[in-house]
Short mmCIF file of C-alpha atoms in Angstrom, two decimals:
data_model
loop_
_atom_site.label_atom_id
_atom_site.label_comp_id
_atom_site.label_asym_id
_atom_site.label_seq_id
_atom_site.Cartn_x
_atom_site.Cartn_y
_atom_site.Cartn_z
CA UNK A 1 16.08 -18.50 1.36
CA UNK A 2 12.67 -17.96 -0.35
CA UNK A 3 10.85 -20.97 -0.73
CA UNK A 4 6.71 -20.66 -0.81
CA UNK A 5 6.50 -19.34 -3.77
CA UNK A 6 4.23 -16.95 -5.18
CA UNK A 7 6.09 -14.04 -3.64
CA UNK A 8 5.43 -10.39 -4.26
CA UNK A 9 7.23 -8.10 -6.28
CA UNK A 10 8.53 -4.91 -4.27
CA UNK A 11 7.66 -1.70 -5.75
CA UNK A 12 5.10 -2.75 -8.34
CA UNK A 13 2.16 -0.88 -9.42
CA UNK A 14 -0.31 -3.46 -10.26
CA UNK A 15 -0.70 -6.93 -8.35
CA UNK A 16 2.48 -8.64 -9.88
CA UNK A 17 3.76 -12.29 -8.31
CA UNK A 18 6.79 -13.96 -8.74
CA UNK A 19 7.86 -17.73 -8.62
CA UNK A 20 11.45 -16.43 -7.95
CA UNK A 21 13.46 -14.88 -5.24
CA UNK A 22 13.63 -11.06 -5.96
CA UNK A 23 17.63 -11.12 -4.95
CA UNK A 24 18.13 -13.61 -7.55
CA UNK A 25 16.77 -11.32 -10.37
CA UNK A 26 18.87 -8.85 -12.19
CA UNK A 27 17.95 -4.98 -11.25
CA UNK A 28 17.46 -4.86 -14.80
CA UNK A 29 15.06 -7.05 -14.90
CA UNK A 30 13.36 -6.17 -11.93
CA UNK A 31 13.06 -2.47 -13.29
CA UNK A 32 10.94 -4.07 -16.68
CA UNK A 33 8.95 -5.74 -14.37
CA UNK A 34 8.24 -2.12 -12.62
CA UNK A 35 7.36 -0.84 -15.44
CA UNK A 36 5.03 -3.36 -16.93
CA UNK A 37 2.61 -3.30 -13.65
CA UNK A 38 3.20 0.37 -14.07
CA UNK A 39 0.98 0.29 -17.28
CA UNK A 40 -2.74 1.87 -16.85
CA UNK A 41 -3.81 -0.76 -18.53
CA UNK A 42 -2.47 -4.12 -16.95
CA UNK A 43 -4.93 -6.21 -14.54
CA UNK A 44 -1.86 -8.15 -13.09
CA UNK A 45 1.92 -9.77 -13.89
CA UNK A 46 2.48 -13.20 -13.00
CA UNK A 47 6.47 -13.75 -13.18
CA UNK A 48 8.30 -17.40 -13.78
CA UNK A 49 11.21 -19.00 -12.07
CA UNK A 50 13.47 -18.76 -15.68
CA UNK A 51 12.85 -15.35 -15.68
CA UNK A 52 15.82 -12.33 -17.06
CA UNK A 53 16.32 -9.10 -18.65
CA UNK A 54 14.59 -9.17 -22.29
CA UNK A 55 13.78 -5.87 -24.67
CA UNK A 56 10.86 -4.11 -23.25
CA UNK A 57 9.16 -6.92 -21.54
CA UNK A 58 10.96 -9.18 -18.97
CA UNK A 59 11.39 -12.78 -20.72
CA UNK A 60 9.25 -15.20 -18.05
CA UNK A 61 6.68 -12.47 -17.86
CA UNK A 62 2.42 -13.23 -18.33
CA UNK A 63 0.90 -10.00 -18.55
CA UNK A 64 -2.89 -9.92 -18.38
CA UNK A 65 -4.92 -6.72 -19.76
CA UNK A 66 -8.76 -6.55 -20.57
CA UNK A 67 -8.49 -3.88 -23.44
CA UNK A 68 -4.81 -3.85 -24.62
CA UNK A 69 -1.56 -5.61 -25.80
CA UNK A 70 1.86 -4.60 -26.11
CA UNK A 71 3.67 -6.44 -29.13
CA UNK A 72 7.04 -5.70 -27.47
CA UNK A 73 5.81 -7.76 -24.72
CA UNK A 74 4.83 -10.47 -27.70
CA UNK A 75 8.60 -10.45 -28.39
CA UNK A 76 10.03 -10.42 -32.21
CA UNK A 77 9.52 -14.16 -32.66
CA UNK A 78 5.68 -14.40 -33.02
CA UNK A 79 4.61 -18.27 -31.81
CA UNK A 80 7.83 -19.38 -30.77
CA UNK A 81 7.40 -22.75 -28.88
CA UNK A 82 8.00 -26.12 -28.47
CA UNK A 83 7.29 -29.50 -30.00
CA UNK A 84 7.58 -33.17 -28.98
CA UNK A 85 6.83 -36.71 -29.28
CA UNK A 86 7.77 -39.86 -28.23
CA UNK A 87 8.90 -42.55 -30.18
CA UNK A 88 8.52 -46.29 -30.02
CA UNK A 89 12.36 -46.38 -30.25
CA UNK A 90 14.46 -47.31 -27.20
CA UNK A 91 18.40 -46.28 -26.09
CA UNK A 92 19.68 -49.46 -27.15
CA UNK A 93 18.20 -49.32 -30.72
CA UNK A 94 20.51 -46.33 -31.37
CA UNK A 95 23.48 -46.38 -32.90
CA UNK A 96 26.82 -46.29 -30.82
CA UNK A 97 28.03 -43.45 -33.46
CA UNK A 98 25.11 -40.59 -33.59
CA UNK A 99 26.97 -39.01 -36.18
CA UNK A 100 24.91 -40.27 -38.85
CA UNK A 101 21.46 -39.54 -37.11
CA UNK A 102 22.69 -35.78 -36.48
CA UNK A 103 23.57 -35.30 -40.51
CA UNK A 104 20.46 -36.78 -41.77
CA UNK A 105 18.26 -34.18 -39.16
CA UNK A 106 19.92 -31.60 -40.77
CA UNK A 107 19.64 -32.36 -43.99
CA UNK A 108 16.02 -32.83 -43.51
CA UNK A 109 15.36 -29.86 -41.62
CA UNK A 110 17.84 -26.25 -43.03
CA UNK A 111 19.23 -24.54 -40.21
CA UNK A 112 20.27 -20.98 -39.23
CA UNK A 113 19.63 -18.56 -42.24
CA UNK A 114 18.98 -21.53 -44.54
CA UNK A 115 15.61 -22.20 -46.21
CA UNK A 116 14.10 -24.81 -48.40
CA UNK A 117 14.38 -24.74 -52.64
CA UNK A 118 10.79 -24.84 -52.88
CA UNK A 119 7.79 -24.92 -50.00
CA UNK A 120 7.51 -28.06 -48.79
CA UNK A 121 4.59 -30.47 -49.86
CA UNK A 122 2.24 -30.48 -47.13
CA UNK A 123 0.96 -33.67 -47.85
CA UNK A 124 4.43 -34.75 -46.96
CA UNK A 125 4.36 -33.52 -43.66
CA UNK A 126 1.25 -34.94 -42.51
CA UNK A 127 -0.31 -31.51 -42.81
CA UNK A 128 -4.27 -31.21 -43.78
CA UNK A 129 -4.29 -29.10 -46.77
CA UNK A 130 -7.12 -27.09 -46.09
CA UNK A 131 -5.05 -25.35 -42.84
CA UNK A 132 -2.26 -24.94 -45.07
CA UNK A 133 -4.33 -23.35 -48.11
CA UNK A 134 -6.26 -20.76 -44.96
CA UNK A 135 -3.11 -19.79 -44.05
CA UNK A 136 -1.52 -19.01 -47.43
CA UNK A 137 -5.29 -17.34 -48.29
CA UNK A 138 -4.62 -14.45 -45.86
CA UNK A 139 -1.44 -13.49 -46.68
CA UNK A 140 -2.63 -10.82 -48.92
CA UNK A 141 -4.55 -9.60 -45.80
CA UNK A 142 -0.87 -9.15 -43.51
CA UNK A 143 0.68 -5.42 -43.09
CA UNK A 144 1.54 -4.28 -46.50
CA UNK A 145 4.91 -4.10 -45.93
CA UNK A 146 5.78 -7.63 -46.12
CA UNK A 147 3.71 -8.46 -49.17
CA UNK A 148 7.11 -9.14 -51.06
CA UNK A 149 8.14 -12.10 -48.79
CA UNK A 150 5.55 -14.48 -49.46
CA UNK A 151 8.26 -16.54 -51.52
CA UNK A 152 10.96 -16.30 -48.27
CA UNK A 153 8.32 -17.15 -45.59
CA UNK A 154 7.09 -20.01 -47.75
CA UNK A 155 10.23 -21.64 -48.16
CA UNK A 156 11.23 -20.86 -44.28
CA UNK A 157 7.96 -22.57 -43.20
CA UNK A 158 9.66 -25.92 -41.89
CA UNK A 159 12.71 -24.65 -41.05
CA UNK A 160 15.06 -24.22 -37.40
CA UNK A 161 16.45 -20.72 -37.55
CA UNK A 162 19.17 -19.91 -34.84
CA UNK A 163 20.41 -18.93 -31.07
CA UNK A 164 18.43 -20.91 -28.93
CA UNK A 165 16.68 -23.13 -31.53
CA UNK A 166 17.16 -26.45 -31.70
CA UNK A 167 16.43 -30.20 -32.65
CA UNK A 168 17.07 -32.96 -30.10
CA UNK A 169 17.03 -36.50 -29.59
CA UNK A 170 16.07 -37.34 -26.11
CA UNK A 171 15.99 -40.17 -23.98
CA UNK A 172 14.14 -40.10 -20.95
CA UNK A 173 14.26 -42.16 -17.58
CA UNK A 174 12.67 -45.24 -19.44
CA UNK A 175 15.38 -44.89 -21.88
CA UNK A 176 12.71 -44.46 -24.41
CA UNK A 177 13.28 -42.06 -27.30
CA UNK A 178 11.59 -38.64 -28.08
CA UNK A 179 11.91 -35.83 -30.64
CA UNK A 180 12.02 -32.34 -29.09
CA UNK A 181 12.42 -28.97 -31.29
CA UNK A 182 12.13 -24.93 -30.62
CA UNK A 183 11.29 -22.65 -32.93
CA UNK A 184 9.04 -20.18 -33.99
CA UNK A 185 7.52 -18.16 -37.00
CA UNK A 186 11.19 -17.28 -38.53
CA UNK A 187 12.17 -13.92 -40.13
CA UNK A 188 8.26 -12.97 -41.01
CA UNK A 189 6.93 -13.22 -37.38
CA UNK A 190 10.10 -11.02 -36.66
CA UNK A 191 9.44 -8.96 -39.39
CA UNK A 192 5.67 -8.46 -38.23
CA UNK A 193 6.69 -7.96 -35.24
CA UNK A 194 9.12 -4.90 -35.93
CA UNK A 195 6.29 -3.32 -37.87
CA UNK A 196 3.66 -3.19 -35.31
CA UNK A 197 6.38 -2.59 -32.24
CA UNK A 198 7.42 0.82 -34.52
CA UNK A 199 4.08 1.85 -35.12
CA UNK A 200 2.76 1.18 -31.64
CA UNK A 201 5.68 3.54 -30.33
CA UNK A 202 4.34 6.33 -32.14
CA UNK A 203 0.61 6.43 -31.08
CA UNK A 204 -0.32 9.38 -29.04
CA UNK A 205 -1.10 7.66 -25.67
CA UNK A 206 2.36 6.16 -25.51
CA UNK A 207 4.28 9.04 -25.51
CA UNK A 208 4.80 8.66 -21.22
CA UNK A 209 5.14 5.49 -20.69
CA UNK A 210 8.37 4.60 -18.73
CA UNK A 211 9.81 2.13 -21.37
CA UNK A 212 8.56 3.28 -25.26
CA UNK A 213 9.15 -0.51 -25.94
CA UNK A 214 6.34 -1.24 -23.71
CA UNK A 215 3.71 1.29 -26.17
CA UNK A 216 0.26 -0.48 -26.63
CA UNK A 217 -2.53 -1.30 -28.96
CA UNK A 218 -6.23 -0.59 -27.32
CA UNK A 219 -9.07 -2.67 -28.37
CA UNK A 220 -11.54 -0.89 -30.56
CA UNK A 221 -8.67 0.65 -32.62
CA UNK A 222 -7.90 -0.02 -36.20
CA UNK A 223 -4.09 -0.27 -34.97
CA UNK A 224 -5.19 -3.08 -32.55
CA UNK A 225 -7.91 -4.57 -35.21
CA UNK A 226 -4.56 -4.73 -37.65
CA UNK A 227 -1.94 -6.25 -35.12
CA UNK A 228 -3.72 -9.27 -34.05
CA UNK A 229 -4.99 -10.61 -37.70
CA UNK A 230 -0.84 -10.61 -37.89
CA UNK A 231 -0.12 -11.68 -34.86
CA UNK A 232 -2.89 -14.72 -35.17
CA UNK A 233 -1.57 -15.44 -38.52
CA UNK A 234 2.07 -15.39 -37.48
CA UNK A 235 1.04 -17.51 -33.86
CA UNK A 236 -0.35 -20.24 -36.96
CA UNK A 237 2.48 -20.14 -38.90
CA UNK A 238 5.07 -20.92 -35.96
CA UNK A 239 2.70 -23.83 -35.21
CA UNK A 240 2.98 -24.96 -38.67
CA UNK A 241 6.53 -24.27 -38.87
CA UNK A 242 7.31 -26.89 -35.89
CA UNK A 243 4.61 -29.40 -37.05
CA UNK A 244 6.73 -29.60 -40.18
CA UNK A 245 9.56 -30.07 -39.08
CA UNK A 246 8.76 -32.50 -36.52
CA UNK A 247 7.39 -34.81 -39.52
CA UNK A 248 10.76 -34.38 -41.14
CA UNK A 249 12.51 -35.20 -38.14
CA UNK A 250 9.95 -38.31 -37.75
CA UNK A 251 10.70 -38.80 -41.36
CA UNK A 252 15.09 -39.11 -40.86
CA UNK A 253 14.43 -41.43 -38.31
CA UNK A 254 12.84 -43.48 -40.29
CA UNK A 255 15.45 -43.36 -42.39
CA UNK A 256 18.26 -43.99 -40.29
CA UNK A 257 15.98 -47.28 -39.23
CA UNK A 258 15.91 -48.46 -43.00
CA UNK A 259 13.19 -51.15 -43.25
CA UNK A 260 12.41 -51.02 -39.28
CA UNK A 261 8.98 -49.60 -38.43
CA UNK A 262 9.40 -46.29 -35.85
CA UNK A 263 6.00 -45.46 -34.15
CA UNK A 264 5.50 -42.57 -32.53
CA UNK A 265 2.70 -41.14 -30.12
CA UNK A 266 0.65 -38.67 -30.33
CA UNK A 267 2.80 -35.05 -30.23
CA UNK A 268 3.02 -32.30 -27.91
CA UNK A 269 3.22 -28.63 -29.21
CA UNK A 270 2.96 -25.32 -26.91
CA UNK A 271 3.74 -21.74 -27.66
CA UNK A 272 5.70 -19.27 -25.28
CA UNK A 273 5.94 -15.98 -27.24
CA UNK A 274 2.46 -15.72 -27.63
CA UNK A 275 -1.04 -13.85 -26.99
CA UNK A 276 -4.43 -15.40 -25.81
CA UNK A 277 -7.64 -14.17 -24.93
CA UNK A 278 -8.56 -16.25 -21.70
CA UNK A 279 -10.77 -15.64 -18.55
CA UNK A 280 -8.17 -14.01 -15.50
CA UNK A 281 -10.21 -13.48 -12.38
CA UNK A 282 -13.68 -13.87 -14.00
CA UNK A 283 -12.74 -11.35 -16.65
CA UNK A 284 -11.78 -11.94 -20.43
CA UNK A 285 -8.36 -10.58 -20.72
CA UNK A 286 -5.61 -10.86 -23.50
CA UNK A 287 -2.91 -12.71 -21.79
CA UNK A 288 0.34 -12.42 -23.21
CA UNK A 289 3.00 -15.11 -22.11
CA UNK A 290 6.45 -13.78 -22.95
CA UNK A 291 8.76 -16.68 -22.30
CA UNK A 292 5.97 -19.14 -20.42
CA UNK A 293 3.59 -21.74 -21.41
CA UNK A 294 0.22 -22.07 -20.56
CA UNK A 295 -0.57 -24.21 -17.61
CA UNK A 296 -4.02 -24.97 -17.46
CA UNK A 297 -5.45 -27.84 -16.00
CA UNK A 298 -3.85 -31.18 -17.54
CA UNK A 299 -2.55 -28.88 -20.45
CA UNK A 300 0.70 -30.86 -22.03
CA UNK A 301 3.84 -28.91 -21.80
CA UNK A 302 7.63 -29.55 -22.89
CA UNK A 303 10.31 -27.18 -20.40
CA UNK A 304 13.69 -27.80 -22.13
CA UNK A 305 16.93 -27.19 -20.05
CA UNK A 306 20.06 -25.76 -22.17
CA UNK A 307 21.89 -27.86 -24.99
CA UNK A 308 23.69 -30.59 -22.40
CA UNK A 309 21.38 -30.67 -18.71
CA UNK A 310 18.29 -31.76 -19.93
CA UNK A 311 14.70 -31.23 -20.28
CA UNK A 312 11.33 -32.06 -18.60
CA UNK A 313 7.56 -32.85 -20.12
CA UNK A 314 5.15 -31.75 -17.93
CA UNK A 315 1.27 -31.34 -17.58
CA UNK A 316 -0.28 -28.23 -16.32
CA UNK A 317 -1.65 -27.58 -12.72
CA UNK A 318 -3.76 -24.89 -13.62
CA UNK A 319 -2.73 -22.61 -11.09
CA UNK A 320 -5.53 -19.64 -11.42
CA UNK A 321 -2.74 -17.37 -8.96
CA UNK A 322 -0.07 -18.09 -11.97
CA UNK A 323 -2.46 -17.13 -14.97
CA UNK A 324 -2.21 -20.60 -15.57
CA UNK A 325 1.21 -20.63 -16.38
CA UNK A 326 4.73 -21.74 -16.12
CA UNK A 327 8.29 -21.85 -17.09
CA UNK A 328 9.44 -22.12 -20.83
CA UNK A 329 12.49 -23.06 -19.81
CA UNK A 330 15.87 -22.68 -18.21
CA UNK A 331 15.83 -19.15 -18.94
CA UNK A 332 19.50 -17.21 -19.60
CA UNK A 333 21.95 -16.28 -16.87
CA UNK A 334 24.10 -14.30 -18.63
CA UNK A 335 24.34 -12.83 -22.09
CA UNK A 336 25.36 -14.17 -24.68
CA UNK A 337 27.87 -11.47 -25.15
CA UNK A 338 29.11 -12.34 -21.60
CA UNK A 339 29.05 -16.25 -22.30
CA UNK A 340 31.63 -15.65 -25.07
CA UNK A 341 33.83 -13.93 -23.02
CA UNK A 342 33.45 -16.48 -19.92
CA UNK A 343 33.71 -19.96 -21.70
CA UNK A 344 35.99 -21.35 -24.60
CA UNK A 345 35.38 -24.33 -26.65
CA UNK A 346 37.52 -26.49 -24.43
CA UNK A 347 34.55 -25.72 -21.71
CA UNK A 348 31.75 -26.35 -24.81
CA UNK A 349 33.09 -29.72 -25.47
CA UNK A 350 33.34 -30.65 -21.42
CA UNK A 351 29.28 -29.14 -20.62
CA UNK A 352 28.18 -31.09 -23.78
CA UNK A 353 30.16 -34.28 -23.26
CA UNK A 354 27.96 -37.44 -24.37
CA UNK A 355 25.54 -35.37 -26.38
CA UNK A 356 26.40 -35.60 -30.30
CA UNK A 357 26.31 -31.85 -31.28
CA UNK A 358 28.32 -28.92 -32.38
CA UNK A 359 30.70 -27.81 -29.91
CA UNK A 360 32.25 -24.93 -32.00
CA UNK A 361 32.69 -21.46 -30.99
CA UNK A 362 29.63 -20.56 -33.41
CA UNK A 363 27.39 -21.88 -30.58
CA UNK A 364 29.35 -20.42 -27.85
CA UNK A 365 26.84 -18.51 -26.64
CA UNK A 366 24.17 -21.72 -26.30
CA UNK A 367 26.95 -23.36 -23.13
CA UNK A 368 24.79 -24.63 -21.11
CA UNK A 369 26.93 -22.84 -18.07
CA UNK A 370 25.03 -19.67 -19.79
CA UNK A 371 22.05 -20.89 -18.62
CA UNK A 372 19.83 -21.59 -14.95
CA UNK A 373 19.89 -25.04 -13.43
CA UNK A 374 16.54 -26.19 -14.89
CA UNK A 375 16.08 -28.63 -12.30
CA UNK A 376 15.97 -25.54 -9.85
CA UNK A 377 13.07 -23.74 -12.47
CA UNK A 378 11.13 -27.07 -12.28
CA UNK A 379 11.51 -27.31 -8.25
CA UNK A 380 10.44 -23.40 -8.13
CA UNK A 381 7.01 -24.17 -10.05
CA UNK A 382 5.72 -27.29 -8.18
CA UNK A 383 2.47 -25.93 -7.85
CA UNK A 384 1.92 -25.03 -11.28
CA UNK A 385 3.33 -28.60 -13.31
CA UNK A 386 3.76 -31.77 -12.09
CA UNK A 387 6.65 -33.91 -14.01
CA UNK A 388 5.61 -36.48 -16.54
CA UNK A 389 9.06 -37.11 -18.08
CA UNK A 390 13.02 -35.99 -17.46
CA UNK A 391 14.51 -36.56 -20.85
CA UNK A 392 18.27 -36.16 -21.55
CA UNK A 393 19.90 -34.66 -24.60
CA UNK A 394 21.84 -37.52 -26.99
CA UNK A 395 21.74 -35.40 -30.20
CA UNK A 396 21.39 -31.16 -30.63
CA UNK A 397 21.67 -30.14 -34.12
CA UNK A 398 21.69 -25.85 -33.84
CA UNK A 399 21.94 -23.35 -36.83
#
């Protein structure tokens, strides 16, 4: 069994290191990963211990290149991330029944394809009105072809979305309470997204690439100039989206307190769908972390586990042979096309037992038996996070 981790991938083009047994990787995945260090224009690959098959670009991939990006390699949902806090709440303030805390989450926050009437106030939500005016400012200047959804991204902003998204009330091994979400930049990051993936695909110099999903924008072009002033924008507007919803989380706690005063720390928020432009090996390079967080030196991170095993808080290494980067989470061990076939909701209601959630066949696909062992992903990546908290699941609200 592999265990000094980084190890080398087999067969790849340019350098490409992995903080996961090859055997234990899908050929699938393995043949993305091929192809990605494959790409004339990629420095290196750094690889993560959650990582599996996604579209184009393996999900757990960092991908460093001095001149270039590939939006497939982005992923569909721009910014998607994490958020947390802590809370100056402890276990035995709860309620036995967490019904009640569950429902008044989700009215605060709409989930799945729901939105909200009207944008929320951002004086509200504890947002400073001049980022949320900049951001609203520049929407004129996004592709041209989502100039019509102004209306539907502005009442999404603050909202969950579905899959793996999710809203949880944690305890950790103090037994003191935290707020932990996942989301991203809803359907116009996706939509974004789409728009530049389609257009990169049909730009002469991407015509051999092994994987079309892997085309890319070179710096210098209009193309490139045009993707990331939308993927920017979109990276802001995921980091909006989960700062507002984390105050109306903080908010329905509050709430389910009545007159009792609920403190909370100061909040954690990282991306993992994301690019950054970053020094790799004394060079500026745009770094795109596909399913990973940055790592850096003492940078804050939250790692969640699946919807019943748990989830860690952790603080970067920065690990310069990693890209300065890490897990995002468990990562997926089968499909979720396989999941429903595997598990019922008699096995739903047994994984999730003690955590107040849905355990319908709706969310089937979210079992945590669908998922790695994150306390495996966390052992895998010693050298790149150290643990600050374990924190355990009591309530998962999911679209």
């Amino acid at each position: 069994m592999v265990t000094n981790y980084p190890v080398a991938l087999s067969g790849a083009a340019a350098p490409t290191l992995m903080w996961a047994p090859e055997h234990e990787i899908e050929p699938a995945a393995l043949d993305q990963l091929r192809n990605i260090s494959a790409l004339p224009w990629v420095h290196g690959v750094r690889v993560m211990p959650d990582v599996h098959l996604g579209k184009g670009a393996t999900v757990g991939s960092v991908i460093a290149m001095p001149d270039a990006v590939s939006p497939a390699a982005v992923g569909v949902d721009i910014g998607c991330g994490m958020a947390g806090v802590k809370t100056s709440l402890r276990a035995e303030d709860l309620p036995a029944d967490l019904r009640g805390v569950r429902s008044r989450i989700e009215r605060a926050v709409p989930v799945g394809f729901a939105a909200h009437k009207e944008p929320v106030d951002p004086a509200r939500v504890e947002v400073p009105t001049e980022r949320w005016r900049r951001l609203w400012r520049s929407f004129g200047d996004l592709d041209r072809g989502v100039q019509d959804r102004e209306s539907k991204a502005g009442c999404q902003l603050g909202t969950l979305g579905g899959g793996n998204h999710f809203i949880e009330v944690c305890l950790d091994e103090t037994d003191a309470v935290w707020i932990m979400l996942h989301s991203g930049s809803r359907n116009i990051g996706k939509e974004l997204a789409e728009r530049h993936i389609a257009r990169a695909r049909e730009l002469p110099h991407n015509r051999d690439l092994p994987d079309r999903d892997l085309a890319v924008f070179v710096s210098g072009t209009p193309e490139m100039e045009a993707y990331r002033h939308d993927l920017f924008w979109a990276q802001e507007y995921a980091r909006l989206n989960r700062q507002v919803m984390l105050a109306l989380v903080k908010q329905a706690l509050r709430e389910s307190f009545g007159d009792r005063e609920v403190g909370f720390e100061e909040p954690i928020s990282c991306h993992h769908n994301y690019v950054a432009e970053e020094t790799i090996d004394g060079r500026t390079m745009l770094v795109t972390r596909k399913g990973a967080i940055r790592a850096g030196s003492g940078d804050p991170g939250l790692i969640p586990g699946s919807m019943g095993t748990g989830s860690y808080v952790v603080r970067g290494l920065g690990s310069e042979r990693s890209f300065y980067s890490a897990a995002h989470g468990a990562g997926r061990r089968m499909s979720r096309n396989r999941a429903k076939k595997t598990f019922d909701s008699d096995d739903l209601r047994a994984q999730t037992s003690g955590v107040e959630c849905r355990k319908d066949t709706g969310v089937l696909d979210e079992i945590p038996g669908a998922y790695k062992d994150i306390d495996s992903v966390i052992g895998a990546q010693s050298a790149l996070v150290e643990v600050v908290a374990r924190l355990r699941q009591v309530v998962c609200v999911k679209g």
